[in-house]
C-alpha cells in the first residue's frame, strides 16, 4: 500500500453493532459526546507530557498543551483540536476502527439492560459509554460525518485524515494541511444537533462534565475550565458539591458518592489523596471488567498512571480516586512503578486510613454503613487476606445469623461474641443458599436447641473468608458440620417445657438399635459409607455427613469446579430419639427382612440426598413415596374403620 493513497476500511463487526446502537437509538444525553472527545484529547496530552517529563523528544516541543474548540455555523461543524500525542496512519486504523477495550460485548449487554429499565430510559447510556471505551464513537450520536486529522508526536509520518459517516466503513487518506502536532476532530453535526454550535451550550457542557481536565480547554480562544487539582486544596475550602462533581468527573457515575475521604499525609511518605466510596455496586468486579480498579497516580499534579493497583489493596478496590505524591520523580517509568516500595507505603497508609474511616462510619452512621456493606461487602470480604489488619477487617465484616429474620439485618462478630453462651469458645457457622435453607438445615438443630447462635453464610466465598480468618479474638470459626460429639455437652438445652422429652433407649434396646443401623447399611449398600447414630439432630430423623470433615457446600463447590457429577459417598446419621427411628426399630426387631423397612430406609435416604441437592433421579423416590402413601392411607382407613 502506498503511503499517499486513500484507503477504504470496513469497521470490525463489534464496532458496527455499537455504532448502529449509537446512531439509531441514543437520543438522550447526547451532550456526553463532547466529554468523550475532550477526555481523549486530555489523554493524548497526558502522553506528551509524560514523554517530555521523561526527557524523550517529541515533535514541536514548544507547542502549548491545550484543547481548542471552534464552531463553524455555516458548515454546521464543530472542531476539537489538541496538541497531544496524535496518531499515524496505522494507529488511526487500529484505534478508530476497533473498540479499544474488550468491553464491547459487556457494553451491548449493559445497554440492553439499562434500556430495559424504563424509568431512566436511555439515560444510563452516558455512564455505560464512558465505562466501556466506546467513547470515541459517541460522536456519532450527533454527527453525520466525522473527520479526524492527526499527526503523531513521536514519528515523522505525514499527517493523515480519517473520515467516516458512522455506517459500515471509514477511509484514511493523506491530509492536505494537518496540525503541527496532535489531532483535529471535525464533527459535521446532524440536522437536529445544531445546539452544539452555540458557545454558551458548549461552555455549559464543559463545566458540567470536563471541569477537572488538567489542560486548558478553550472555546473560541477563551479558557472554560479553571478548577484546580482538588486533592491539593485544603479541605475546609472545598464544598460537598465540588467533591461530588469531581467524583462524577472521575467515574462518570451519575450519583453523588456515598462517602469521601480526603487525606493529606506527610510521613512516612508525602501524599495527598482524594478517595470515594461509590453509591453503586461494582457489578463487574468479579466479571468482565476484572481489572477495572485502582487509584489514579499523580506526581506533582501530573497524571502518571490510571487505575494503579499498587496504591490500594484489592479488597478496597471498590474505592475510586486519586493519589498525588511529591516523593516520586516526574520521569518515573511505568515499569519501575511495579513493586515500588514507596507506593507500597502509600498503600499501607491508604488502607489504614480507609479502615479508620469505615470504623467511624459503622459507629456513627450505621445506615450508611449498612448501605456500604450491601454495595461493597462482597469485595471487602477479600480483606481476610490482609494479615496486618486482619482483626480490624474482620470487625468490619457483617454476617447473617440465626437470630435474625429474612429482613436483611446483619450482625458483626463482636455482636455475635457478645451474645455467646457462657463458656462458648467457637463461632459456629452454617453454609446454605439462603435463610430458609439455613433454618431448615438439620445440622443446625442441636445448636438451636442449645440456644447457640449460628452465622449463616449464603455465598460460596464466605466459607473461604471465615476459614481464612481462622480466629476472631479468642473465638475459633467452626462449621456446624464438624461439631464433635461432646462439643456442646456443657450447654443445657433451652427446652420448650410443653414439648415432651422422648423416652431414652436402654439396655437391650440399644443393641437392637445398633442392629438396625447395620441393617440399614445392608439395605443401602455402597450408597453410604456408614450408618450411625447422630448426636447433632433434634427435629429431623436423619442427615448426611461428609466422612472427611469437609463442609458440604465447600465439597459441592469443588465438585462443580472438577466437573464431578457423581453422588459422593457419605455417612448417614440417624436421630435415635425421632419417632420415625423408633418405628424403624420396632419393625426391624419384628422382622429384619420386612419389605416395608427397605422402602422406608431407601426413601429416608433419598430425602437426605434431595435436601443436599444430590438427588439425580426423582422417579424412584416418587414411585416409592406414592406406594408408601398408598399403604399408609389404606392402614389408616382400616385402623379408623372408615
Ligand atoms: P478510550 O479512550 O477508552 O481508549 P476511545 O474510543 O475514546 O477509547 O478512543 C479510542 C482510541 O483512539 C484511544 O485509545 C486513542 O488511542 C485514540 N484516540 C482517540 N482520540 C484521540 C486523540 N485526540 N488523540 C490521540 N489518540 C486518540
Ligand atoms: Mg476515550
XYZ file of C-alpha atoms and ligand atoms in Angstrom:
670
model
C 0.000 0.000 0.000
C 1.387 3.379 -0.979
C 1.746 5.981 1.767
C -0.021 8.580 -0.330
C -3.104 6.631 -1.363
C -6.540 6.900 0.191
C -7.754 3.573 1.516
C -11.171 2.333 2.488
C -11.729 0.045 5.507
C -14.642 -1.834 6.983
C -15.329 -1.397 10.693
C -14.955 -4.543 12.732
C -18.206 -6.350 13.451
C -18.464 -5.319 17.107
C -17.879 -1.672 16.163
C -20.679 -1.856 13.599
C -23.012 -3.200 16.262
C -22.099 -0.484 18.723
C -22.302 2.217 16.057
C -25.680 1.017 14.979
C -26.994 1.455 18.507
C -25.289 4.782 18.991
C -26.520 6.331 15.756
C -30.031 4.958 15.849
C -31.167 4.669 19.400
C -29.417 7.099 21.702
C -31.218 10.423 21.775
C -30.984 11.485 25.397
C -27.828 12.787 26.983
C -26.192 13.271 23.622
C -24.041 16.048 25.066
C -21.657 13.500 26.563
C -20.066 13.059 23.128
C -18.100 16.215 23.936
C -16.915 14.824 27.255
C -15.604 11.752 25.412
C -13.726 13.782 22.790
C -12.240 16.091 25.410
C -11.268 13.158 27.549
C -9.446 11.553 24.598
C -7.708 14.843 23.873
C -6.690 15.077 27.520
C -5.323 11.512 27.447
C -3.343 12.394 24.310
C -1.907 15.485 26.062
C -1.054 13.445 29.141
C 1.010 11.156 26.954
C 3.019 14.047 25.516
C 3.608 15.492 28.960
C 4.699 12.117 30.205
C 7.259 11.735 27.394
C 8.549 15.254 27.897
C 8.958 14.734 31.635
C 10.974 11.667 30.882
C 13.210 13.655 28.594
C 12.078 11.996 25.343
C 11.926 14.219 22.311
C 8.578 15.000 20.725
C 7.672 16.924 17.598
C 7.257 20.699 18.093
C 8.268 20.669 21.790
C 7.349 24.346 22.277
C 3.662 23.907 21.421
C 1.447 24.516 24.481
C -0.510 21.525 25.796
C -4.126 22.516 25.250
C -7.501 21.753 23.733
C -9.253 24.249 21.444
C -12.849 24.099 20.351
C -14.208 26.175 17.470
C -17.563 26.365 15.729
C -18.348 26.848 12.046
C -22.011 27.807 11.782
C -22.004 27.859 8.002
C -20.649 24.354 7.559
C -22.567 23.277 10.725
C -19.328 21.811 12.023
C -17.641 21.707 15.397
C -13.877 21.266 15.708
C -11.977 19.871 18.683
C -8.208 20.224 18.364
C -5.467 19.053 20.708
C -1.683 19.232 20.670
C -1.373 15.736 22.097
C 0.331 12.548 21.040
C -1.511 12.228 17.704
C -1.758 9.132 15.529
C -0.086 7.933 12.370
C -1.954 6.094 9.654
C -1.720 2.622 11.200
C -2.684 3.893 14.625
C -5.770 5.548 13.187
C -6.884 2.354 11.509
C -6.217 0.418 14.664
C -7.542 2.839 17.296
C -10.554 4.210 15.463
C -11.555 1.039 13.653
C -11.805 -1.304 16.595
C -13.091 -0.928 20.098
C -10.226 -0.111 22.376
C -11.187 -2.142 25.387
C -12.500 -5.648 25.399
C -15.728 -4.338 26.868
C -17.835 -4.154 23.716
C -19.836 -7.261 24.491
C -20.392 -6.126 28.026
C -21.367 -2.723 26.658
C -24.055 -4.218 24.468
C -25.354 -6.295 27.333
C -25.426 -3.416 29.804
C -27.069 -1.169 27.291
C -29.783 -3.733 26.696
C -30.303 -3.941 30.467
C -30.372 -0.216 31.075
C -32.865 0.444 28.286
C -34.934 -2.368 29.745
C -35.296 -0.295 32.906
C -37.850 2.079 31.517
C -37.600 4.565 34.339
C -34.404 6.190 33.236
C -34.764 5.003 29.672
C -31.582 5.639 27.748
C -30.200 7.916 30.434
C -27.672 5.380 31.559
C -26.077 5.291 28.130
C -23.902 8.135 29.373
C -22.169 6.167 32.074
C -22.015 2.980 30.044
C -20.427 4.614 27.027
C -17.694 6.125 29.165
C -17.040 2.964 31.080
C -16.552 0.590 28.201
C -14.211 2.527 25.972
C -16.633 3.064 23.125
C -16.003 6.712 23.930
C -14.969 7.999 20.539
C -17.971 6.518 18.759
C -20.303 8.549 20.951
C -19.639 11.361 18.467
C -21.987 9.633 16.020
C -24.920 10.444 18.290
C -24.653 13.986 16.946
C -22.668 13.689 13.697
C -23.474 12.687 10.101
C -19.805 12.709 9.293
C -16.541 12.967 11.228
C -13.053 13.823 10.008
C -10.090 13.093 12.262
C -6.858 14.691 11.075
C -3.794 13.762 13.065
C -0.025 13.995 13.145
C 1.969 11.806 15.516
C 4.181 13.494 18.091
C 6.638 10.622 18.074
C 7.437 9.836 14.438
C 7.978 11.646 11.138
C 4.969 10.177 9.379
C 2.885 12.693 7.420
C -0.497 13.804 8.743
C -3.474 11.684 7.702
C -7.198 12.153 7.720
C -9.699 9.529 8.818
C -13.244 10.022 7.580
C -16.449 8.174 8.359
C -20.187 8.628 8.294
C -20.588 6.142 11.102
C -22.109 3.438 8.937
C -20.123 0.405 7.859
C -16.804 1.880 6.752
C -14.179 4.589 7.034
C -11.416 5.914 4.779
C -7.902 7.061 5.560
C -6.014 9.419 3.250
C -3.038 11.790 3.416
C -4.072 15.149 4.880
C -3.694 18.367 2.893
C -2.952 20.584 5.865
C -2.763 18.687 9.111
C -1.933 20.088 12.538
C 1.702 20.659 13.517
C 1.234 18.041 16.232
C -1.789 16.241 17.607
C -5.319 15.733 16.452
C -8.126 17.807 14.980
C -11.591 16.304 15.036
C -14.140 17.925 12.775
C -17.693 16.963 13.607
C -20.366 17.615 10.953
C -23.470 17.940 13.085
C -26.749 16.267 12.300
C -29.691 18.492 11.372
C -31.171 18.170 14.893
C -27.886 18.812 16.718
C -27.385 22.478 15.855
C -27.490 23.368 19.586
C -23.870 22.226 19.792
C -22.799 25.222 17.707
C -23.830 27.610 20.496
C -20.976 28.862 22.637
C -22.969 29.014 25.886
C -24.188 25.463 25.360
C -20.674 24.129 24.812
C -19.365 26.027 27.824
C -22.146 24.591 29.955
C -21.295 21.050 28.899
C -17.607 21.547 29.567
C -18.241 22.987 33.040
C -20.548 20.123 33.807
C -18.513 17.200 32.507
C -14.958 18.328 31.944
C -14.238 20.842 34.692
C -11.295 18.881 36.072
C -9.423 18.299 32.833
C -5.828 19.229 33.740
C -5.218 21.152 30.490
C -6.741 24.368 29.212
C -9.975 23.745 27.317
C -10.698 26.798 25.164
C -13.877 27.666 23.322
C -13.033 30.264 20.652
C -9.771 31.164 22.474
C -11.408 31.602 25.881
C -10.481 29.154 28.649
C -13.556 27.487 30.159
C -12.254 25.047 32.771
C -10.462 26.611 35.695
C -10.932 24.150 38.513
C -7.627 23.246 40.155
C -6.442 19.817 41.269
C -8.991 19.487 44.059
C -6.994 16.978 46.091
C -4.223 19.559 46.592
C -6.589 22.157 48.034
C -7.140 22.469 51.787
C -10.164 20.517 52.980
C -12.000 23.429 54.532
C -12.076 25.296 51.229
C -13.886 22.537 49.373
C -17.666 22.182 49.257
C -19.602 18.921 49.099
C -20.722 19.908 45.601
C -17.133 20.213 44.446
C -16.277 16.792 45.830
C -19.315 15.371 44.175
C -18.562 16.999 40.828
C -15.030 15.704 40.921
C -16.244 12.226 41.734
C -18.664 12.287 38.844
C -15.976 13.584 36.542
C -13.701 10.770 37.633
C -16.136 7.874 37.499
C -18.879 9.014 35.135
C -21.265 7.975 37.861
C -24.496 9.950 37.772
C -24.999 9.849 41.562
C -23.048 11.539 44.345
C -20.586 9.282 46.205
C -21.688 7.511 49.386
C -18.667 8.923 51.180
C -15.478 10.895 50.619
C -12.026 10.675 52.220
C -9.613 13.483 51.703
C -6.120 12.725 53.016
C -3.017 14.863 53.392
C -0.157 12.720 54.705
C 3.471 13.636 55.402
C 5.029 10.549 56.960
C 6.282 8.036 56.028
C 5.567 9.339 52.520
C 4.199 12.691 51.454
C 0.978 12.339 49.517
C -2.459 13.785 49.023
C -5.357 11.530 48.223
C -8.975 12.025 47.397
C -10.917 8.786 47.721
C -14.571 7.992 47.199
C -16.871 5.169 48.168
C -19.344 4.918 45.291
C -23.047 4.721 45.964
C -23.314 1.995 43.345
C -22.263 -1.605 43.155
C -19.174 -2.612 41.177
C -21.105 -5.159 39.209
C -18.261 -6.383 37.118
C -15.574 -6.559 39.794
C -15.667 -10.333 39.608
C -16.546 -10.444 35.910
C -15.726 -8.842 32.580
C -14.078 -5.699 33.923
C -11.958 -7.639 36.371
C -9.058 -5.208 36.117
C -11.088 -2.068 36.361
C -9.938 -0.869 39.739
C -7.114 1.047 41.351
C -6.321 4.693 42.019
C -5.053 7.282 39.555
C -1.468 8.139 40.378
C -0.263 11.721 40.012
C 3.195 13.090 40.675
C 3.131 16.828 41.388
C -0.292 17.148 39.702
C 0.799 15.320 36.568
C -1.080 12.129 35.765
C 1.351 9.214 35.676
C -0.955 6.218 35.565
C -4.648 5.487 35.739
C -6.025 2.667 37.869
C -2.725 1.917 39.550
C -3.133 -1.240 41.606
C -0.126 -0.798 43.884
C -1.852 2.033 45.701
C -4.746 0.055 47.058
C -5.246 -3.446 48.420
C -7.651 -5.372 46.220
C -10.309 -5.627 48.913
C -10.633 -1.845 48.863
C -10.919 -1.986 45.062
C -14.431 -0.570 45.237
C -12.904 2.813 46.144
C -12.249 5.324 43.382
C -9.933 8.284 43.480
C -6.523 9.824 43.030
C -3.201 9.854 44.864
C -0.681 12.628 44.266
C 2.829 12.465 45.699
C 5.861 14.745 45.657
C 8.186 11.916 46.597
C 8.421 10.264 43.193
C 10.321 11.730 40.234
C 8.185 13.008 37.372
C 10.142 10.951 34.883
C 9.403 7.642 36.588
C 8.800 4.885 34.082
C 5.726 2.708 34.254
C 7.862 -0.382 34.774
C 9.508 0.935 37.932
C 6.063 1.633 39.348
C 5.586 -2.066 39.831
C 6.686 -3.387 43.199
C 7.672 0.142 44.124
C 8.445 0.479 47.842
C 7.101 3.993 48.032
C 3.784 3.006 46.508
C 3.613 0.109 48.958
C 3.971 2.552 51.831
C 1.231 4.717 50.378
C -0.943 1.647 50.071
C -0.445 0.771 53.725
C -1.396 4.255 54.834
C -4.390 4.373 52.491
C -5.602 1.016 53.841
C -5.244 2.089 57.485
C -6.999 5.389 56.873
C -9.782 3.725 54.931
C -10.336 1.232 57.759
C -10.427 4.020 60.336
C -12.939 5.798 58.173
C -15.134 2.725 57.866
C -14.918 2.088 61.613
C -16.167 5.583 62.247
C -18.911 5.163 59.714
C -20.013 1.894 61.326
C -20.136 3.558 64.749
C -21.635 6.924 63.849
C -23.655 6.338 60.717
C -24.962 2.780 60.872
C -27.392 3.334 57.999
C -24.633 4.465 55.678
C -22.551 1.567 56.859
C -25.304 -0.922 56.098
C -25.523 0.580 52.632
C -21.776 0.350 52.205
C -21.844 -3.300 53.196
C -24.671 -4.111 50.831
C -22.906 -2.450 47.898
C -19.284 -3.368 48.545
C -19.233 -6.073 51.216
C -18.564 -8.748 48.622
C -15.287 -7.102 47.650
C -14.385 -6.015 51.174
C -14.589 -9.609 52.414
C -11.459 -10.366 50.391
C -9.706 -8.484 53.178
C -9.359 -11.720 55.129
C -6.055 -11.896 53.221
C -4.737 -8.764 54.904
C -2.693 -10.250 57.723
C -1.570 -6.903 59.072
C -5.076 -5.502 59.510
C -6.936 -8.764 59.874
C -8.715 -8.098 63.162
C -9.854 -4.674 62.034
C -11.097 -6.034 58.732
C -12.895 -8.900 60.493
C -14.543 -6.497 62.927
C -15.940 -4.584 59.964
C -17.481 -7.638 58.344
C -21.194 -8.310 58.629
C -22.966 -11.653 58.613
C -26.403 -13.153 58.530
C -27.286 -15.103 61.610
C -29.823 -17.482 63.072
C -31.246 -14.871 65.382
C -32.255 -12.582 62.545
C -35.163 -12.955 60.200
C -35.028 -12.637 56.455
C -35.253 -8.847 56.729
C -31.590 -8.392 55.947
C -30.437 -7.494 59.462
C -26.798 -8.359 59.752
C -24.521 -8.740 62.719
C -20.859 -8.174 63.415
C -18.516 -10.674 65.022
C -18.441 -8.557 68.177
C -22.204 -8.715 68.427
C -22.050 -12.480 67.991
C -19.454 -12.806 70.737
C -21.489 -10.553 72.980
C -24.410 -12.951 72.670
C -22.349 -16.153 73.001
C -23.296 -18.537 75.778
C -21.172 -18.627 78.877
C -18.128 -20.775 78.161
C -18.639 -20.744 74.382
C -15.296 -20.545 72.573
C -16.317 -21.023 68.976
C -18.093 -19.020 66.322
C -20.321 -21.586 64.681
C -21.281 -21.169 61.049
C -23.585 -22.898 58.660
C -23.355 -22.508 54.875
C -26.591 -22.569 52.936
C -28.013 -20.967 49.824
C -30.385 -18.726 51.773
C -32.233 -18.061 55.006
C -34.966 -20.701 54.629
C -32.484 -23.401 53.686
C -30.236 -22.428 56.598
C -33.085 -22.509 59.089
C -34.178 -25.979 57.980
C -30.689 -27.442 57.746
C -30.591 -30.396 60.162
C -27.007 -29.619 61.140
C -28.231 -26.546 62.975
C -30.854 -28.283 65.106
C -28.735 -29.100 68.108
C -27.461 -25.522 68.211
C -30.966 -24.117 68.085
C -31.928 -26.410 70.947
C -28.969 -25.182 72.979
C -29.643 -21.540 72.152
C -26.316 -21.119 70.381
C -26.363 -18.539 67.620
C -25.204 -19.579 64.149
C -23.613 -17.419 61.489
C -25.402 -18.133 58.239
C -23.142 -17.970 55.185
C -25.008 -17.574 51.917
C -22.208 -17.025 49.424
C -19.549 -19.570 48.453
C -16.746 -17.115 49.202
C -17.920 -16.739 52.811
C -16.524 -20.092 53.831
C -13.129 -19.182 52.446
C -13.361 -15.941 54.371
C -14.101 -17.491 57.766
C -11.647 -20.310 57.221
C -9.049 -17.767 56.147
C -9.694 -15.728 59.279
C -9.463 -18.847 61.427
C -9.996 -16.963 64.656
C -11.559 -13.770 65.829
C -10.355 -12.528 69.200
C -10.389 -15.724 71.347
C -13.009 -17.444 69.263
C -12.386 -20.064 66.594
C -14.567 -20.324 63.495
C -16.101 -23.768 63.169
C -18.526 -25.320 60.757
C -21.587 -26.912 62.378
C -20.938 -29.907 60.177
C -17.716 -30.587 62.050
C -19.154 -30.411 65.547
C -17.584 -33.057 67.811
C -19.895 -35.447 69.608
C -19.473 -33.880 73.025
C -18.686 -30.312 71.996
C -21.985 -28.923 73.178
C -22.498 -31.067 76.264
C -21.583 -28.182 78.532
C -24.598 -26.229 77.350
C -28.031 -27.090 78.703
C -30.935 -27.328 76.355
C -33.171 -24.340 76.452
C -36.121 -26.703 76.261
C -39.596 -25.926 75.418
C -41.376 -27.119 78.603
C -44.501 -28.048 76.684
C -42.561 -30.400 74.446
C -42.390 -33.944 75.865
C -38.919 -35.443 76.061
C -38.569 -38.741 74.233
C -38.073 -41.842 76.301
C -34.400 -42.828 76.429
C -33.475 -46.202 74.997
C -31.798 -48.547 77.434
C -30.100 -51.942 77.694
C -31.257 -54.354 75.049
C -32.942 -51.628 73.060
C -29.561 -50.001 72.484
C -28.083 -53.127 70.944
C -31.266 -53.588 68.908
C -30.722 -50.074 67.607
C -27.159 -50.955 66.607
C -28.553 -53.923 64.722
C -30.962 -51.586 62.958
C -28.041 -49.363 61.873
C -26.270 -52.445 60.467
C -29.470 -53.497 58.706
C -29.811 -50.049 57.156
C -26.244 -50.201 55.896
C -27.087 -53.560 54.251
C -30.131 -52.060 52.568
C -28.250 -49.015 51.244
C -25.044 -50.862 50.353
C -22.400 -48.739 48.633
C -24.611 -45.707 48.505
C -23.430 -44.839 52.027
C -20.117 -45.207 53.745
C -21.614 -45.819 57.142
C -24.875 -45.566 59.037
C -24.521 -44.307 62.589
C -26.334 -42.663 65.469
C -26.412 -38.895 65.312
C -25.655 -36.533 68.157
C -26.484 -33.405 66.208
C -30.152 -33.761 65.329
C -33.164 -32.529 67.249
C -36.135 -32.419 64.882
C -35.045 -34.260 61.742
C -34.877 -38.043 61.542
C -31.623 -38.183 59.550
C -28.902 -36.270 57.755
C -25.794 -36.822 55.645
C -22.283 -36.047 56.843
C -19.005 -35.937 54.901
C -16.512 -38.548 56.087
C -13.511 -36.218 55.625
C -14.934 -33.328 57.588
C -15.243 -31.023 54.592
C -18.349 -28.894 54.710
C -20.979 -29.937 52.225
C -21.102 -26.571 50.467
C -17.333 -26.500 50.041
C -17.454 -30.057 48.768
C -20.154 -29.095 46.273
C -18.107 -26.146 45.059
C -15.092 -28.366 44.465
C -17.183 -30.913 42.621
C -18.569 -28.210 40.340
C -15.044 -26.984 39.658
C -13.850 -30.509 38.915
C -16.990 -31.218 36.854
C -17.615 -34.246 39.050
C -21.237 -35.267 38.762
C -21.226 -38.474 40.766
C -23.009 -38.641 44.107
C -20.419 -38.619 46.908
C -20.429 -41.482 49.369
C -21.405 -40.051 52.735
C -22.267 -41.098 56.256
C -25.957 -41.372 57.067
C -26.703 -40.264 60.606
C -29.907 -41.255 62.350
C -31.640 -39.398 65.163
C -32.251 -42.108 67.731
C -34.928 -40.079 69.524
C -37.014 -39.440 66.439
C -40.388 -41.236 66.228
C -39.527 -42.404 62.730
C -36.339 -44.061 64.002
C -38.338 -45.668 66.799
C -40.828 -47.050 64.280
C -37.988 -48.462 62.182
C -36.576 -50.064 65.309
C -39.825 -51.887 66.061
C -40.237 -53.109 62.506
C -36.637 -54.260 62.362
C -36.931 -56.121 65.635
C -40.049 -57.933 64.452
C -38.711 -58.822 61.010
C -35.428 -57.540 59.660
C -36.477 -58.653 56.155
C -39.776 -56.782 56.094
C -40.004 -55.164 52.630
C -41.619 -52.085 54.190
C -38.410 -51.484 56.138
C -36.357 -51.401 52.936
C -38.801 -48.984 51.299
C -38.744 -46.676 54.301
C -34.946 -46.673 54.603
C -34.467 -46.026 50.885
C -36.946 -43.152 50.996
C -35.386 -41.652 54.100
C -32.003 -41.748 52.389
C -33.334 -40.254 49.145
C -34.915 -37.442 51.153
C -31.490 -36.657 52.621
C -29.956 -36.596 49.144
C -32.758 -34.335 47.985
C -32.095 -31.911 50.849
C -28.405 -31.738 49.978
C -29.012 -31.270 46.266
C -27.606 -34.621 45.195
C -30.746 -36.437 44.088
C -30.301 -37.179 40.388
C -33.339 -39.256 39.539
C -36.583 -38.344 41.273
C -38.578 -41.154 39.626
C -37.628 -43.935 42.025
C -38.225 -41.661 45.010
C -41.631 -40.567 43.774
C -42.737 -44.104 42.934
C -41.671 -45.347 46.382
C -43.237 -42.397 48.231
C -46.502 -42.881 46.399
C -46.537 -46.549 47.248
C -45.857 -45.718 50.910
C -48.656 -43.143 50.878
C -50.986 -45.634 49.336
C -50.256 -48.173 52.060
C -50.445 -45.587 54.843
C -53.777 -44.441 53.528
C -55.131 -47.976 53.475
C -53.863 -48.742 57.003
C -55.310 -45.530 58.322
C -58.685 -46.300 56.820
C -58.630 -49.817 58.279
C -57.477 -48.632 61.681
C -60.098 -45.912 61.909
C -62.685 -48.240 60.426
C -63.571 -45.602 57.809
P -10.507 5.016 25.078
O -10.373 6.485 25.265
O -11.257 4.368 26.195
O -9.238 4.307 24.772
P -11.959 5.831 22.755
O -12.988 5.160 21.900
O -12.398 7.073 23.428
O -11.461 4.766 23.796
O -10.691 6.123 21.884
C -10.098 5.084 21.117
C -8.647 5.311 20.892
O -8.449 6.290 19.854
C -7.895 5.867 22.063
O -7.475 4.843 22.934
C -6.708 6.549 21.391
O -5.706 5.601 21.101
C -7.295 7.018 20.094
N -7.659 8.440 20.155
C -8.892 8.958 20.254
N -8.862 10.308 20.283
C -7.561 10.648 20.222
C -6.849 11.908 20.224
N -7.492 13.075 20.313
N -5.501 11.857 20.123
C -4.842 10.685 20.027
N -5.444 9.485 20.027
C -6.791 9.462 20.122
Mg -11.905 7.802 25.451
